[in-house]
Amino acid sequence: MNFADAIRRAAESTGAALGQPEPRADDALPETEPDMSENNEKSYQPNSAETSHAGHGHVVRLELVLTPEQLKGLFGAVVANQHSVMTLREAATYLRVSHHSLEQLAGNGDVPGMLVDGKWRFTRLGLDDWLNTHSQRKEA
């Protein structure tokens, strides 16, 4: 399961809409850090969702409140980073150049790429090696 699926499954199981904080039955978490000095009698009381994992090892709770655009960007980044072979557009985005420029560079043999069924494909490792070599030539 990837990160995007984990977020989606967690949202479905809690009934909270993506991009909205999970509704809480009891607001036990203070807005600011509690004063933990000896004179202060207030102490942090975990809510029932946090205590239900007691005895199951360490639990880390991460809440992200994202706009739909941010969520789309997050999912796009997760998906884009899962493949070692990239399309022309993915490779152009990775290199931060236009896809037209990358297509020209690949056609001239300046950037390592291969034509598969008439479409350009690039390996992440090949592009990384090319970037390292290219940046060293510019510095010298």
XYZ file of C-alpha atoms in Angstrom:
140
model
C 0.000 0.000 0.000
C 1.399 3.411 -0.891
C 1.076 6.628 1.087
C -1.861 7.924 -0.957
C -3.830 4.702 -0.410
C -3.077 4.843 3.316
C -4.438 8.386 3.562
C -7.524 7.476 1.548
C -8.209 4.365 3.658
C -7.742 6.284 6.906
C -10.179 8.970 5.763
C -12.763 6.371 4.746
C -12.495 4.503 8.048
C -12.952 7.639 10.164
C -15.654 9.178 8.019
C -13.720 12.452 7.838
C -13.630 14.170 4.485
C -10.192 14.495 2.929
C -8.823 17.955 3.602
C -10.862 18.367 6.792
C -9.697 17.574 10.308
C -11.191 14.502 11.905
C -14.168 15.388 14.106
C -13.445 14.874 17.795
C -15.953 13.877 20.401
C -13.866 15.506 23.103
C -11.406 18.341 22.632
C -8.785 17.032 25.063
C -5.847 18.556 23.195
C -5.086 22.102 24.343
C -4.444 24.902 21.827
C -1.025 25.574 23.376
C 1.446 23.353 25.130
C 0.388 22.731 28.734
C 2.551 24.104 31.518
C 4.190 20.995 32.938
C 5.680 22.665 36.021
C 5.084 21.200 39.472
C 2.668 23.993 40.403
C 0.340 23.314 37.494
C -2.287 20.674 38.134
C -3.391 20.435 34.475
C -2.107 17.458 32.591
C -2.591 16.126 29.100
C -5.367 13.551 28.814
C -5.248 11.543 25.579
C -8.542 11.018 23.779
C -10.016 7.565 23.236
C -8.541 7.203 19.718
C -5.041 7.660 21.130
C -5.501 5.325 24.098
C -6.962 2.508 21.980
C -3.473 1.742 20.671
C -1.906 1.306 24.100
C 0.261 -1.780 24.249
C 0.704 -1.955 20.455
C 4.124 -0.274 20.355
C 4.766 3.289 19.345
C 1.956 5.214 17.715
C 2.534 8.342 15.709
C -0.469 10.372 14.726
C -0.079 12.657 11.745
C -2.862 15.003 10.754
C -2.632 16.827 7.448
C -5.209 19.381 6.439
C -4.753 19.957 2.723
C -6.655 21.889 0.120
C -7.827 19.883 -2.899
C -4.971 21.362 -4.949
C -2.394 20.379 -2.330
C -3.870 16.894 -2.085
C -3.710 16.489 -5.865
C -0.073 17.609 -5.791
C 0.741 15.155 -2.995
C -0.857 12.219 -4.806
C 0.809 13.262 -8.056
C 4.220 13.335 -6.385
C 3.696 9.920 -4.798
C 2.650 8.370 -8.100
C 5.414 10.107 -10.075
C 8.105 8.827 -7.734
C 7.028 5.185 -7.861
C 8.304 4.398 -11.358
C 11.928 4.200 -12.441
C 10.921 4.690 -16.103
C 9.363 8.040 -16.960
C 7.428 9.389 -19.910
C 8.573 12.495 -21.762
C 6.346 14.777 -19.685
C 7.339 13.156 -16.380
C 11.038 13.423 -17.247
C 10.607 17.038 -18.358
C 8.900 17.853 -15.057
C 11.666 16.030 -13.184
C 14.330 18.057 -15.019
C 12.230 21.249 -14.889
C 12.427 21.856 -18.634
C 9.757 21.975 -21.306
C 8.857 18.664 -22.896
C 9.696 20.145 -26.304
C 13.262 20.952 -25.178
C 13.710 17.508 -23.661
C 12.422 15.835 -26.815
C 14.971 17.808 -28.868
C 17.812 16.946 -26.474
C 16.872 13.261 -26.516
C 16.524 13.259 -30.312
C 20.037 14.719 -30.636
C 21.395 12.122 -28.211
C 22.317 14.727 -25.596
C 20.050 13.208 -22.926
C 19.841 9.428 -22.374
C 16.436 8.212 -23.526
C 14.900 5.531 -25.702
C 12.036 5.393 -28.136
C 9.492 2.699 -27.288
C 6.683 2.388 -29.827
C 7.447 5.916 -31.026
C 7.288 7.435 -27.515
C 10.222 8.641 -25.455
C 11.045 6.876 -22.194
C 13.707 7.905 -19.698
C 15.132 6.082 -16.691
C 15.452 8.037 -13.470
C 18.939 6.604 -12.933
C 20.003 7.625 -16.458
C 18.735 11.175 -15.958
C 20.412 11.419 -12.553
C 23.737 10.269 -14.061
C 23.315 12.729 -16.930
C 22.591 15.561 -14.482
C 25.678 14.740 -12.416
C 27.907 14.587 -15.502
C 26.319 17.705 -17.017
C 26.687 19.760 -13.827
C 30.348 18.735 -13.446
C 31.114 19.888 -17.006
C 29.501 23.282 -16.317
C 31.553 23.736 -13.111
C 34.911 22.842 -14.731
